[in-house]
mmCIF file with all atom_site columns, N, CA, C and O in Angstrom:
data_model
loop_
_atom_site.group_PDB
_atom_site.id
_atom_site.type_symbol
_atom_site.label_atom_id
_atom_site.label_alt_id
_atom_site.label_comp_id
_atom_site.label_asym_id
_atom_site.label_entity_id
_atom_site.label_seq_id
_atom_site.pdbx_PDB_ins_code
_atom_site.Cartn_x
_atom_site.Cartn_y
_atom_site.Cartn_z
_atom_site.occupancy
_atom_site.B_iso_or_equiv
_atom_site.pdbx_formal_charge
_atom_site.auth_seq_id
_atom_site.auth_comp_id
_atom_site.auth_asym_id
_atom_site.auth_atom_id
_atom_site.pdbx_PDB_model_num
ATOM 1   N N  . MET A 1 1  ? 57.249  -35.570 -23.189 1.00 0.00 ? 1282 MET A N  1
ATOM 2   C CA . MET A 1 1  ? 57.051  -34.209 -22.588 1.00 0.00 ? 1282 MET A CA 1
ATOM 3   C C  . MET A 1 1  ? 56.874  -33.230 -23.516 1.00 0.00 ? 1282 MET A C  1
ATOM 4   O O  . MET A 1 1  ? 55.908  -32.162 -23.149 1.00 0.00 ? 1282 MET A O  1
ATOM 5   N N  . LYS A 1 2  ? 57.472  -32.974 -24.762 1.00 0.00 ? 1283 LYS A N  1
ATOM 6   C CA . LYS A 1 2  ? 56.825  -31.895 -25.605 1.00 0.00 ? 1283 LYS A CA 1
ATOM 7   C C  . LYS A 1 2  ? 55.516  -32.068 -26.294 1.00 0.00 ? 1283 LYS A C  1
ATOM 8   O O  . LYS A 1 2  ? 55.070  -30.796 -26.276 1.00 0.00 ? 1283 LYS A O  1
ATOM 9   N N  . ASN A 1 3  ? 55.375  -33.141 -26.246 1.00 0.00 ? 1284 ASN A N  1
ATOM 10  C CA . ASN A 1 3  ? 53.796  -33.050 -27.144 1.00 0.00 ? 1284 ASN A CA 1
ATOM 11  C C  . ASN A 1 3  ? 52.541  -32.713 -25.641 1.00 0.00 ? 1284 ASN A C  1
ATOM 12  O O  . ASN A 1 3  ? 51.734  -32.039 -26.006 1.00 0.00 ? 1284 ASN A O  1
ATOM 13  N N  . LEU A 1 4  ? 52.768  -32.786 -24.457 1.00 0.00 ? 1285 LEU A N  1
ATOM 14  C CA . LEU A 1 4  ? 52.141  -32.868 -23.506 1.00 0.00 ? 1285 LEU A CA 1
ATOM 15  C C  . LEU A 1 4  ? 52.030  -31.155 -23.417 1.00 0.00 ? 1285 LEU A C  1
ATOM 16  O O  . LEU A 1 4  ? 50.787  -30.291 -23.451 1.00 0.00 ? 1285 LEU A O  1
ATOM 17  N N  . ARG A 1 5  ? 53.183  -30.440 -24.015 1.00 0.00 ? 1286 ARG A N  1
ATOM 18  C CA . ARG A 1 5  ? 53.203  -29.054 -23.561 1.00 0.00 ? 1286 ARG A CA 1
ATOM 19  C C  . ARG A 1 5  ? 52.337  -28.568 -24.844 1.00 0.00 ? 1286 ARG A C  1
ATOM 20  O O  . ARG A 1 5  ? 51.949  -27.792 -24.699 1.00 0.00 ? 1286 ARG A O  1
ATOM 21  N N  . LYS A 1 6  ? 52.444  -28.984 -25.923 1.00 0.00 ? 1287 LYS A N  1
ATOM 22  C CA . LYS A 1 6  ? 51.611  -28.524 -27.337 1.00 0.00 ? 1287 LYS A CA 1
ATOM 23  C C  . LYS A 1 6  ? 50.563  -28.515 -27.048 1.00 0.00 ? 1287 LYS A C  1
ATOM 24  O O  . LYS A 1 6  ? 49.703  -27.859 -27.585 1.00 0.00 ? 1287 LYS A O  1
ATOM 25  N N  . ILE A 1 7  ? 50.013  -29.836 -26.351 1.00 0.00 ? 1288 ILE A N  1
ATOM 26  C CA . ILE A 1 7  ? 48.274  -29.975 -25.934 1.00 0.00 ? 1288 ILE A CA 1
ATOM 27  C C  . ILE A 1 7  ? 48.304  -28.718 -25.132 1.00 0.00 ? 1288 ILE A C  1
ATOM 28  O O  . ILE A 1 7  ? 47.190  -28.458 -25.290 1.00 0.00 ? 1288 ILE A O  1
ATOM 29  N N  . ILE A 1 8  ? 49.003  -28.590 -24.156 1.00 0.00 ? 1289 ILE A N  1
ATOM 30  C CA . ILE A 1 8  ? 48.342  -27.592 -23.055 1.00 0.00 ? 1289 ILE A CA 1
ATOM 31  C C  . ILE A 1 8  ? 48.262  -26.391 -23.700 1.00 0.00 ? 1289 ILE A C  1
ATOM 32  O O  . ILE A 1 8  ? 47.290  -25.622 -23.613 1.00 0.00 ? 1289 ILE A O  1
ATOM 33  N N  . VAL A 1 9  ? 49.404  -26.047 -24.354 1.00 0.00 ? 1290 VAL A N  1
ATOM 34  C CA . VAL A 1 9  ? 49.484  -24.397 -25.275 1.00 0.00 ? 1290 VAL A CA 1
ATOM 35  C C  . VAL A 1 9  ? 47.979  -24.313 -26.375 1.00 0.00 ? 1290 VAL A C  1
ATOM 36  O O  . VAL A 1 9  ? 47.456  -23.723 -26.372 1.00 0.00 ? 1290 VAL A O  1
ATOM 37  N N  . LEU A 1 10 ? 47.614  -25.738 -26.932 1.00 0.00 ? 1291 LEU A N  1
ATOM 38  C CA . LEU A 1 10 ? 46.784  -25.645 -27.854 1.00 0.00 ? 1291 LEU A CA 1
ATOM 39  C C  . LEU A 1 10 ? 45.197  -25.218 -27.073 1.00 0.00 ? 1291 LEU A C  1
ATOM 40  O O  . LEU A 1 10 ? 44.501  -24.424 -27.943 1.00 0.00 ? 1291 LEU A O  1
ATOM 41  N N  . PHE A 1 11 ? 45.252  -26.113 -25.918 1.00 0.00 ? 1292 PHE A N  1
ATOM 42  C CA . PHE A 1 11 ? 43.793  -25.790 -25.222 1.00 0.00 ? 1292 PHE A CA 1
ATOM 43  C C  . PHE A 1 11 ? 43.707  -24.314 -24.686 1.00 0.00 ? 1292 PHE A C  1
ATOM 44  O O  . PHE A 1 11 ? 42.700  -23.843 -24.284 1.00 0.00 ? 1292 PHE A O  1
ATOM 45  N N  . ALA A 1 12 ? 44.849  -23.976 -24.373 1.00 0.00 ? 1293 ALA A N  1
ATOM 46  C CA . ALA A 1 12 ? 44.973  -22.671 -23.558 1.00 0.00 ? 1293 ALA A CA 1
ATOM 47  C C  . ALA A 1 12 ? 44.513  -21.621 -24.884 1.00 0.00 ? 1293 ALA A C  1
ATOM 48  O O  . ALA A 1 12 ? 43.645  -20.396 -24.577 1.00 0.00 ? 1293 ALA A O  1
ATOM 49  N N  . VAL A 1 13 ? 45.491  -21.661 -25.966 1.00 0.00 ? 1294 VAL A N  1
ATOM 50  C CA . VAL A 1 13 ? 44.848  -20.681 -27.271 1.00 0.00 ? 1294 VAL A CA 1
ATOM 51  C C  . VAL A 1 13 ? 43.318  -21.055 -27.284 1.00 0.00 ? 1294 VAL A C  1
ATOM 52  O O  . VAL A 1 13 ? 42.811  -20.123 -27.692 1.00 0.00 ? 1294 VAL A O  1
ATOM 53  N N  . ILE A 1 14 ? 42.899  -22.071 -27.677 1.00 0.00 ? 1295 ILE A N  1
ATOM 54  C CA . ILE A 1 14 ? 41.292  -22.268 -27.764 1.00 0.00 ? 1295 ILE A CA 1
ATOM 55  C C  . ILE A 1 14 ? 40.309  -21.423 -26.650 1.00 0.00 ? 1295 ILE A C  1
ATOM 56  O O  . ILE A 1 14 ? 39.721  -20.842 -26.638 1.00 0.00 ? 1295 ILE A O  1
ATOM 57  N N  . PHE A 1 15 ? 41.004  -21.544 -25.169 1.00 0.00 ? 1296 PHE A N  1
ATOM 58  C CA . PHE A 1 15 ? 39.942  -21.063 -24.165 1.00 0.00 ? 1296 PHE A CA 1
ATOM 59  C C  . PHE A 1 15 ? 40.307  -19.663 -24.335 1.00 0.00 ? 1296 PHE A C  1
ATOM 60  O O  . PHE A 1 15 ? 39.219  -19.307 -24.104 1.00 0.00 ? 1296 PHE A O  1
ATOM 61  N N  . ILE A 1 16 ? 41.073  -18.827 -24.554 1.00 0.00 ? 1297 ILE A N  1
ATOM 62  C CA . ILE A 1 16 ? 41.642  -17.867 -24.688 1.00 0.00 ? 1297 ILE A CA 1
ATOM 63  C C  . ILE A 1 16 ? 40.473  -17.032 -25.814 1.00 0.00 ? 1297 ILE A C  1
ATOM 64  O O  . ILE A 1 16 ? 40.102  -16.051 -25.797 1.00 0.00 ? 1297 ILE A O  1
ATOM 65  N N  . THR A 1 17 ? 40.700  -17.933 -26.895 1.00 0.00 ? 1298 THR A N  1
ATOM 66  C CA . THR A 1 17 ? 39.926  -17.375 -28.123 1.00 0.00 ? 1298 THR A CA 1
ATOM 67  C C  . THR A 1 17 ? 38.473  -17.350 -27.932 1.00 0.00 ? 1298 THR A C  1
ATOM 68  O O  . THR A 1 17 ? 37.879  -16.516 -28.061 1.00 0.00 ? 1298 THR A O  1
ATOM 69  N N  . GLY A 1 18 ? 38.128  -18.580 -27.507 1.00 0.00 ? 1299 GLY A N  1
ATOM 70  C CA . GLY A 1 18 ? 36.465  -18.280 -26.865 1.00 0.00 ? 1299 GLY A CA 1
ATOM 71  C C  . GLY A 1 18 ? 36.421  -17.240 -25.912 1.00 0.00 ? 1299 GLY A C  1
ATOM 72  O O  . GLY A 1 18 ? 35.122  -16.717 -26.078 1.00 0.00 ? 1299 GLY A O  1
ATOM 73  N N  . ILE A 1 19 ? 36.951  -16.968 -25.020 1.00 0.00 ? 1300 ILE A N  1
ATOM 74  C CA . ILE A 1 19 ? 36.596  -16.126 -23.837 1.00 0.00 ? 1300 ILE A CA 1
ATOM 75  C C  . ILE A 1 19 ? 36.838  -14.587 -24.758 1.00 0.00 ? 1300 ILE A C  1
ATOM 76  O O  . ILE A 1 19 ? 35.885  -13.739 -24.335 1.00 0.00 ? 1300 ILE A O  1
ATOM 77  N N  . ALA A 1 20 ? 37.555  -14.245 -25.675 1.00 0.00 ? 1301 ALA A N  1
ATOM 78  C CA . ALA A 1 20 ? 37.682  -13.310 -26.541 1.00 0.00 ? 1301 ALA A CA 1
ATOM 79  C C  . ALA A 1 20 ? 36.233  -13.329 -27.169 1.00 0.00 ? 1301 ALA A C  1
ATOM 80  O O  . ALA A 1 20 ? 35.714  -12.043 -27.455 1.00 0.00 ? 1301 ALA A O  1
ATOM 81  N N  . VAL A 1 21 ? 36.153  -14.089 -27.993 1.00 0.00 ? 1302 VAL A N  1
ATOM 82  C CA . VAL A 1 21 ? 34.938  -14.210 -29.053 1.00 0.00 ? 1302 VAL A CA 1
ATOM 83  C C  . VAL A 1 21 ? 33.328  -13.869 -28.238 1.00 0.00 ? 1302 VAL A C  1
ATOM 84  O O  . VAL A 1 21 ? 32.740  -12.940 -28.513 1.00 0.00 ? 1302 VAL A O  1
ATOM 85  N N  . THR A 1 22 ? 33.399  -14.525 -26.923 1.00 0.00 ? 1303 THR A N  1
ATOM 86  C CA . THR A 1 22 ? 32.195  -14.421 -25.966 1.00 0.00 ? 1303 THR A CA 1
ATOM 87  C C  . THR A 1 22 ? 32.091  -12.841 -25.332 1.00 0.00 ? 1303 THR A C  1
ATOM 88  O O  . THR A 1 22 ? 31.043  -12.366 -25.686 1.00 0.00 ? 1303 THR A O  1
ATOM 89  N N  . VAL A 1 23 ? 33.311  -12.222 -25.254 1.00 0.00 ? 1304 VAL A N  1
ATOM 90  C CA . VAL A 1 23 ? 33.227  -10.898 -24.364 1.00 0.00 ? 1304 VAL A CA 1
ATOM 91  C C  . VAL A 1 23 ? 33.068  -9.913  -25.837 1.00 0.00 ? 1304 VAL A C  1
ATOM 92  O O  . VAL A 1 23 ? 32.126  -9.062  -25.536 1.00 0.00 ? 1304 VAL A O  1
ATOM 93  N N  . LEU A 1 24 ? 33.168  -10.086 -26.997 1.00 0.00 ? 1305 LEU A N  1
ATOM 94  C CA . LEU A 1 24 ? 33.072  -9.198  -28.200 1.00 0.00 ? 1305 LEU A CA 1
ATOM 95  C C  . LEU A 1 24 ? 31.704  -9.353  -28.440 1.00 0.00 ? 1305 LEU A C  1
ATOM 96  O O  . LEU A 1 24 ? 30.996  -8.224  -28.752 1.00 0.00 ? 1305 LEU A O  1
ATOM 97  N N  . THR A 1 25 ? 31.116  -10.413 -28.626 1.00 0.00 ? 1306 THR A N  1
ATOM 98  C CA . THR A 1 25 ? 29.856  -10.821 -28.739 1.00 0.00 ? 1306 THR A CA 1
ATOM 99  C C  . THR A 1 25 ? 28.807  -10.326 -27.698 1.00 0.00 ? 1306 THR A C  1
ATOM 100 O O  . THR A 1 25 ? 27.694  -9.460  -27.818 1.00 0.00 ? 1306 THR A O  1
ATOM 101 N N  . VAL A 1 26 ? 29.230  -10.201 -26.643 1.00 0.00 ? 1307 VAL A N  1
ATOM 102 C CA . VAL A 1 26 ? 28.214  -9.778  -25.323 1.00 0.00 ? 1307 VAL A CA 1
ATOM 103 C C  . VAL A 1 26 ? 28.412  -8.092  -25.498 1.00 0.00 ? 1307 VAL A C  1
ATOM 104 O O  . VAL A 1 26 ? 27.444  -7.575  -25.452 1.00 0.00 ? 1307 VAL A O  1
ATOM 105 N N  . ASN A 1 27 ? 29.698  -7.745  -25.872 1.00 0.00 ? 1308 ASN A N  1
ATOM 106 C CA . ASN A 1 27 ? 29.620  -6.234  -25.962 1.00 0.00 ? 1308 ASN A CA 1
ATOM 107 C C  . ASN A 1 27 ? 29.206  -5.730  -26.797 1.00 0.00 ? 1308 ASN A C  1
ATOM 108 O O  . ASN A 1 27 ? 28.339  -4.658  -26.854 1.00 0.00 ? 1308 ASN A O  1
ATOM 109 N N  . SER A 1 28 ? 28.833  -6.230  -27.941 1.00 0.00 ? 1309 SER A N  1
ATOM 110 C CA . SER A 1 28 ? 28.095  -5.962  -29.292 1.00 0.00 ? 1309 SER A CA 1
ATOM 111 C C  . SER A 1 28 ? 26.372  -5.768  -28.999 1.00 0.00 ? 1309 SER A C  1
ATOM 112 O O  . SER A 1 28 ? 25.966  -4.847  -29.586 1.00 0.00 ? 1309 SER A O  1
ATOM 113 N N  . SER A 1 29 ? 26.333  -6.935  -28.343 1.00 0.00 ? 1310 SER A N  1
ATOM 114 C CA . SER A 1 29 ? 24.837  -6.761  -28.106 1.00 0.00 ? 1310 SER A CA 1
ATOM 115 C C  . SER A 1 29 ? 24.380  -6.076  -26.949 1.00 0.00 ? 1310 SER A C  1
ATOM 116 O O  . SER A 1 29 ? 23.125  -5.499  -27.337 1.00 0.00 ? 1310 SER A O  1
ATOM 117 N N  . LEU A 1 30 ? 25.347  -5.633  -26.344 1.00 0.00 ? 1311 LEU A N  1
ATOM 118 C CA . LEU A 1 30 ? 25.237  -4.647  -25.301 1.00 0.00 ? 1311 LEU A CA 1
ATOM 119 C C  . LEU A 1 30 ? 25.064  -3.225  -25.882 1.00 0.00 ? 1311 LEU A C  1
ATOM 120 O O  . LEU A 1 30 ? 24.209  -2.217  -25.125 1.00 0.00 ? 1311 LEU A O  1
ATOM 121 N N  . ASN A 1 31 ? 25.491  -2.709  -26.855 1.00 0.00 ? 1312 ASN A N  1
ATOM 122 C CA . ASN A 1 31 ? 25.596  -1.506  -27.380 1.00 0.00 ? 1312 ASN A CA 1
ATOM 123 C C  . ASN A 1 31 ? 24.665  -1.210  -28.297 1.00 0.00 ? 1312 ASN A C  1
ATOM 124 O O  . ASN A 1 31 ? 24.511  -0.040  -28.640 1.00 0.00 ? 1312 ASN A O  1
ATOM 125 N N  . LYS A 1 32 ? 23.846  -1.931  -28.500 1.00 0.00 ? 1313 LYS A N  1
ATOM 126 C CA . LYS A 1 32 ? 22.455  -1.506  -29.395 1.00 0.00 ? 1313 LYS A CA 1
ATOM 127 C C  . LYS A 1 32 ? 21.705  -0.843  -29.191 1.00 0.00 ? 1313 LYS A C  1
ATOM 128 O O  . LYS A 1 32 ? 21.499  -0.784  -27.676 1.00 0.00 ? 1313 LYS A O  1
ATOM 129 N N  . THR A 1 33 ? 21.180  0.298   -29.500 1.00 0.00 ? 1314 THR A N  1
ATOM 130 C CA . THR A 1 33 ? 20.669  1.350   -29.102 1.00 0.00 ? 1314 THR A CA 1
ATOM 131 C C  . THR A 1 33 ? 18.912  0.664   -29.669 1.00 0.00 ? 1314 THR A C  1
ATOM 132 O O  . THR A 1 33 ? 18.936  1.073   -30.801 1.00 0.00 ? 1314 THR A O  1
ATOM 133 N N  . GLU A 1 34 ? 18.314  0.762   -28.870 1.00 0.00 ? 1315 GLU A N  1
ATOM 134 C CA . GLU A 1 34 ? 16.566  0.765   -28.821 1.00 0.00 ? 1315 GLU A CA 1
ATOM 135 C C  . GLU A 1 34 ? 15.839  1.965   -28.664 1.00 0.00 ? 1315 GLU A C  1
ATOM 136 O O  . GLU A 1 34 ? 16.303  2.566   -27.529 1.00 0.00 ? 1315 GLU A O  1
ATOM 137 N N  . VAL A 1 35 ? 14.679  2.460   -29.162 1.00 0.00 ? 1316 VAL A N  1
ATOM 138 C CA . VAL A 1 35 ? 13.942  3.270   -28.854 1.00 0.00 ? 1316 VAL A CA 1
ATOM 139 C C  . VAL A 1 35 ? 12.823  3.014   -27.888 1.00 0.00 ? 1316 VAL A C  1
ATOM 140 O O  . VAL A 1 35 ? 12.729  1.979   -27.558 1.00 0.00 ? 1316 VAL A O  1
ATOM 141 N N  . PRO A 1 36 ? 13.416  3.689   -26.542 1.00 0.00 ? 1317 PRO A N  1
ATOM 142 C CA . PRO A 1 36 ? 12.430  3.289   -25.167 1.00 0.00 ? 1317 PRO A CA 1
ATOM 143 C C  . PRO A 1 36 ? 11.405  3.761   -25.574 1.00 0.00 ? 1317 PRO A C  1
ATOM 144 O O  . PRO A 1 36 ? 10.810  4.269   -26.277 1.00 0.00 ? 1317 PRO A O  1
ATOM 145 N N  . ILE A 1 37 ? 10.514  2.954   -24.992 1.00 0.00 ? 1318 ILE A N  1
ATOM 146 C CA . ILE A 1 37 ? 8.769   3.418   -24.733 1.00 0.00 ? 1318 ILE A CA 1
ATOM 147 C C  . ILE A 1 37 ? 8.244   4.408   -23.954 1.00 0.00 ? 1318 ILE A C  1
ATOM 148 O O  . ILE A 1 37 ? 8.945   4.777   -22.887 1.00 0.00 ? 1318 ILE A O  1
ATOM 149 N N  . LYS A 1 38 ? 7.260   5.406   -24.497 1.00 0.00 ? 1319 LYS A N  1
ATOM 150 C CA . LYS A 1 38 ? 7.061   6.311   -24.099 1.00 0.00 ? 1319 LYS A CA 1
ATOM 151 C C  . LYS A 1 38 ? 6.251   6.181   -22.916 1.00 0.00 ? 1319 LYS A C  1
ATOM 152 O O  . LYS A 1 38 ? 5.327   5.479   -23.263 1.00 0.00 ? 1319 LYS A O  1
ATOM 153 N N  . ALA A 1 39 ? 6.574   6.584   -21.610 1.00 0.00 ? 1320 ALA A N  1
ATOM 154 C CA . ALA A 1 39 ? 5.381   6.419   -20.449 1.00 0.00 ? 1320 ALA A CA 1
ATOM 155 C C  . ALA A 1 39 ? 4.410   7.301   -20.630 1.00 0.00 ? 1320 ALA A C  1
ATOM 156 O O  . ALA A 1 39 ? 3.217   7.268   -19.941 1.00 0.00 ? 1320 ALA A O  1
ATOM 157 N N  . SER A 1 40 ? 4.598   8.390   -21.367 1.00 0.00 ? 1321 SER A N  1
ATOM 158 C CA . SER A 1 40 ? 3.240   9.202   -21.378 1.00 0.00 ? 1321 SER A CA 1
ATOM 159 C C  . SER A 1 40 ? 1.949   8.346   -22.224 1.00 0.00 ? 1321 SER A C  1
ATOM 160 O O  . SER A 1 40 ? 0.868   8.825   -21.992 1.00 0.00 ? 1321 SER A O  1
ATOM 161 N N  . GLU A 1 41 ? 2.310   7.802   -22.911 1.00 0.00 ? 1322 GLU A N  1
ATOM 162 C CA . GLU A 1 41 ? 1.362   6.855   -23.646 1.00 0.00 ? 1322 GLU A CA 1
ATOM 163 C C  . GLU A 1 41 ? 0.634   6.079   -22.662 1.00 0.00 ? 1322 GLU A C  1
ATOM 164 O O  . GLU A 1 41 ? -0.674  5.708   -22.814 1.00 0.00 ? 1322 GLU A O  1
ATOM 165 N N  . VAL A 1 42 ? 1.402   5.523   -21.807 1.00 0.00 ? 1323 VAL A N  1
ATOM 166 C CA . VAL A 1 42 ? 0.731   4.290   -20.805 1.00 0.00 ? 1323 VAL A CA 1
ATOM 167 C C  . VAL A 1 42 ? 0.087   5.157   -19.851 1.00 0.00 ? 1323 VAL A C  1
ATOM 168 O O  . VAL A 1 42 ? -1.012  4.741   -19.320 1.00 0.00 ? 1323 VAL A O  1
ATOM 169 N N  . GLN A 1 43 ? 0.233   6.289   -19.742 1.00 0.00 ? 1324 GLN A N  1
ATOM 170 C CA . GLN A 1 43 ? -0.286  7.121   -18.664 1.00 0.00 ? 1324 GLN A CA 1
ATOM 171 C C  . GLN A 1 43 ? -1.594  7.840   -19.436 1.00 0.00 ? 1324 GLN A C  1
ATOM 172 O O  . GLN A 1 43 ? -2.490  7.508   -18.392 1.00 0.00 ? 1324 GLN A O  1
ATOM 173 N N  . LYS A 1 44 ? -1.642  7.934   -20.349 1.00 0.00 ? 1325 LYS A N  1
ATOM 174 C CA . LYS A 1 44 ? -2.911  8.570   -20.970 1.00 0.00 ? 1325 LYS A CA 1
ATOM 175 C C  . LYS A 1 44 ? -3.834  7.335   -21.328 1.00 0.00 ? 1325 LYS A C  1
ATOM 176 O O  . LYS A 1 44 ? -4.850  7.382   -21.009 1.00 0.00 ? 1325 LYS A O  1
ATOM 177 N N  . ASP A 1 45 ? -3.366  6.235   -21.352 1.00 0.00 ? 1326 ASP A N  1
ATOM 178 C CA . ASP A 1 45 ? -4.271  4.745   -21.253 1.00 0.00 ? 1326 ASP A CA 1
ATOM 179 C C  . ASP A 1 45 ? -4.445  4.448   -19.941 1.00 0.00 ? 1326 ASP A C  1
ATOM 180 O O  . ASP A 1 45 ? -6.050  4.271   -19.822 1.00 0.00 ? 1326 ASP A O  1
ATOM 181 N N  . THR A 1 46 ? -4.190  5.106   -18.966 1.00 0.00 ? 1327 THR A N  1
ATOM 182 C CA . THR A 1 46 ? -4.454  4.967   -17.436 1.00 0.00 ? 1327 THR A CA 1
ATOM 183 C C  . THR A 1 46 ? -5.351  5.549   -16.839 1.00 0.00 ? 1327 THR A C  1
ATOM 184 O O  . THR A 1 46 ? -6.315  5.378   -16.147 1.00 0.00 ? 1327 THR A O  1
ATOM 185 N N  . THR A 1 47 ? -5.111  6.611   -17.600 1.00 0.00 ? 1328 THR A N  1
ATOM 186 C CA . THR A 1 47 ? -5.935  7.726   -17.022 1.00 0.00 ? 1328 THR A CA 1
ATOM 187 C C  . THR A 1 47 ? -6.933  7.758   -17.755 1.00 0.00 ? 1328 THR A C  1
ATOM 188 O O  . THR A 1 47 ? -8.357  8.162   -17.137 1.00 0.00 ? 1328 THR A O  1
ATOM 189 N N  . TYR A 1 48 ? -7.476  7.409   -19.001 1.00 0.00 ? 1329 TYR A N  1
ATOM 190 C CA . TYR A 1 48 ? -8.567  6.918   -19.535 1.00 0.00 ? 1329 TYR A CA 1
ATOM 191 C C  . TYR A 1 48 ? -8.989  5.746   -19.260 1.00 0.00 ? 1329 TYR A C  1
ATOM 192 O O  . TYR A 1 48 ? -10.429 6.116   -18.493 1.00 0.00 ? 1329 TYR A O  1
ATOM 193 N N  . LEU A 1 49 ? -8.751  4.742   -18.780 1.00 0.00 ? 1330 LEU A N  1
ATOM 194 C CA . LEU A 1 49 ? -9.352  3.719   -17.860 1.00 0.00 ? 1330 LEU A CA 1
ATOM 195 C C  . LEU A 1 49 ? -9.645  4.193   -16.513 1.00 0.00 ? 1330 LEU A C  1
ATOM 196 O O  . LEU A 1 49 ? -10.750 3.436   -15.975 1.00 0.00 ? 1330 LEU A O  1
ATOM 197 N N  . LEU A 1 50 ? -8.866  5.059   -15.564 1.00 0.00 ? 1331 LEU A N  1
ATOM 198 C CA . LEU A 1 50 ? -9.467  5.221   -14.618 1.00 0.00 ? 1331 LEU A CA 1
ATOM 199 C C  . LEU A 1 50 ? -10.712 6.210   -14.862 1.00 0.00 ? 1331 LEU A C  1
ATOM 200 O O  . LEU A 1 50 ? -11.857 6.046   -13.793 1.00 0.00 ? 1331 LEU A O  1
ATOM 201 N N  . LYS A 1 51 ? -11.028 6.631   -15.838 1.00 0.00 ? 1332 LYS A N  1
ATOM 202 C CA . LYS A 1 51 ? -12.032 8.167   -15.953 1.00 0.00 ? 1332 LYS A CA 1
ATOM 203 C C  . LYS A 1 51 ? -13.305 6.835   -16.507 1.00 0.00 ? 1332 LYS A C  1
ATOM 204 O O  . LYS A 1 51 ? -14.325 7.033   -15.664 1.00 0.00 ? 1332 LYS A O  1
ATOM 205 N N  . ALA A 1 52 ? -12.944 6.123   -16.695 1.00 0.00 ? 1333 ALA A N  1
ATOM 206 C CA . ALA A 1 52 ? -13.914 5.010   -17.288 1.00 0.00 ? 1333 ALA A CA 1
ATOM 207 C C  . ALA A 1 52 ? -14.441 4.283   -16.192 1.00 0.00 ? 1333 ALA A C  1
ATOM 208 O O  . ALA A 1 52 ? -15.537 4.150   -16.012 1.00 0.00 ? 1333 ALA A O  1
ATOM 209 N N  . GLU A 1 53 ? -13.939 3.899   -15.380 1.00 0.00 ? 1334 GLU A N  1
ATOM 210 C CA . GLU A 1 53 ? -14.034 3.293   -14.391 1.00 0.00 ? 1334 GLU A CA 1
ATOM 211 C C  . GLU A 1 53 ? -14.540 3.887   -13.273 1.00 0.00 ? 1334 GLU A C  1
ATOM 212 O O  . GLU A 1 53 ? -15.732 3.580   -12.415 1.00 0.00 ? 1334 GLU A O  1
ATOM 213 N N  . LYS A 1 54 ? -14.436 5.361   -12.820 1.00 0.00 ? 1335 LYS A N  1
ATOM 214 C CA . LYS A 1 54 ? -15.166 6.278   -12.178 1.00 0.00 ? 1335 LYS A CA 1
ATOM 215 C C  . LYS A 1 54 ? -16.901 6.500   -12.780 1.00 0.00 ? 1335 LYS A C  1
ATOM 216 O O  . LYS A 1 54 ? -17.508 6.453   -11.799 1.00 0.00 ? 1335 LYS A O  1
ATOM 217 N N  . LYS A 1 55 ? -16.512 6.613   -14.140 1.00 0.00 ? 1336 LYS A N  1
ATOM 218 C CA . LYS A 1 55 ? -17.802 6.895   -14.770 1.00 0.00 ? 1336 LYS A CA 1
ATOM 219 C C  . LYS A 1 55 ? -19.039 5.191   -14.348 1.00 0.00 ? 1336 LYS A C  1
ATOM 220 O O  . LYS A 1 55 ? -20.128 5.483   -13.986 1.00 0.00 ? 1336 LYS A O  1
ATOM 221 N N  . THR A 1 56 ? -18.208 4.303   -14.291 1.00 0.00 ? 1337 THR A N  1
ATOM 222 C CA . THR A 1 56 ? -19.379 2.829   -14.084 1.00 0.00 ? 1337 THR A CA 1
ATOM 223 C C  . THR A 1 56 ? -19.747 2.687   -12.518 1.00 0.00 ? 1337 THR A C  1
ATOM 224 O O  . THR A 1 56 ? -20.660 2.142   -12.318 1.00 0.00 ? 1337 THR A O  1
ATOM 225 N N  . GLU A 1 57 ? -18.795 3.480   -11.778 1.00 0.00 ? 1338 GLU A N  1
ATOM 226 C CA . GLU A 1 57 ? -19.325 3.114   -10.343 1.00 0.00 ? 1338 GLU A CA 1
ATOM 227 C C  . GLU A 1 57 ? -20.049 4.219   -9.896  1.00 0.00 ? 1338 GLU A C  1
ATOM 228 O O  . GLU A 1 57 ? -21.056 3.923   -9.059  1.00 0.00 ? 1338 GLU A O  1
ATOM 229 N N  . THR A 1 58 ? -20.121 5.320   -10.559 1.00 0.00 ? 1339 THR A N  1
ATOM 230 C CA . THR A 1 58 ? -21.505 6.435   -10.194 1.00 0.00 ? 1339 THR A CA 1
ATOM 231 C C  . THR A 1 58 ? -22.727 5.797   -10.757 1.00 0.00 ? 1339 THR A C  1
ATOM 232 O O  . THR A 1 58 ? -23.919 6.569   -10.343 1.00 0.00 ? 1339 THR A O  1
ATOM 233 N N  . VAL A 1 59 ? -22.717 5.208   -11.872 1.00 0.00 ? 1340 VAL A N  1
ATOM 234 C CA . VAL A 1 59 ? -24.029 4.982   -12.236 1.00 0.00 ? 1340 VAL A CA 1
ATOM 235 C C  . VAL A 1 59 ? -25.015 3.812   -11.555 1.00 0.00 ? 1340 VAL A C  1
ATOM 236 O O  . VAL A 1 59 ? -24.669 3.155   -11.027 1.00 0.00 ? 1340 VAL A O  1
#
């Protein structure tokens, strides 16, 4: 019976350690700061394409 308790405690420690490592890994990956893409560049490209499309329609 003592061996069974030791095995259960061992698995519990491994399980809790795995959860802690997973939480720390996910938390550190979520805290990374990335440079956001500027929307103004996309808008400039879109307006250029719209102007070019209007020119081709009127020809």
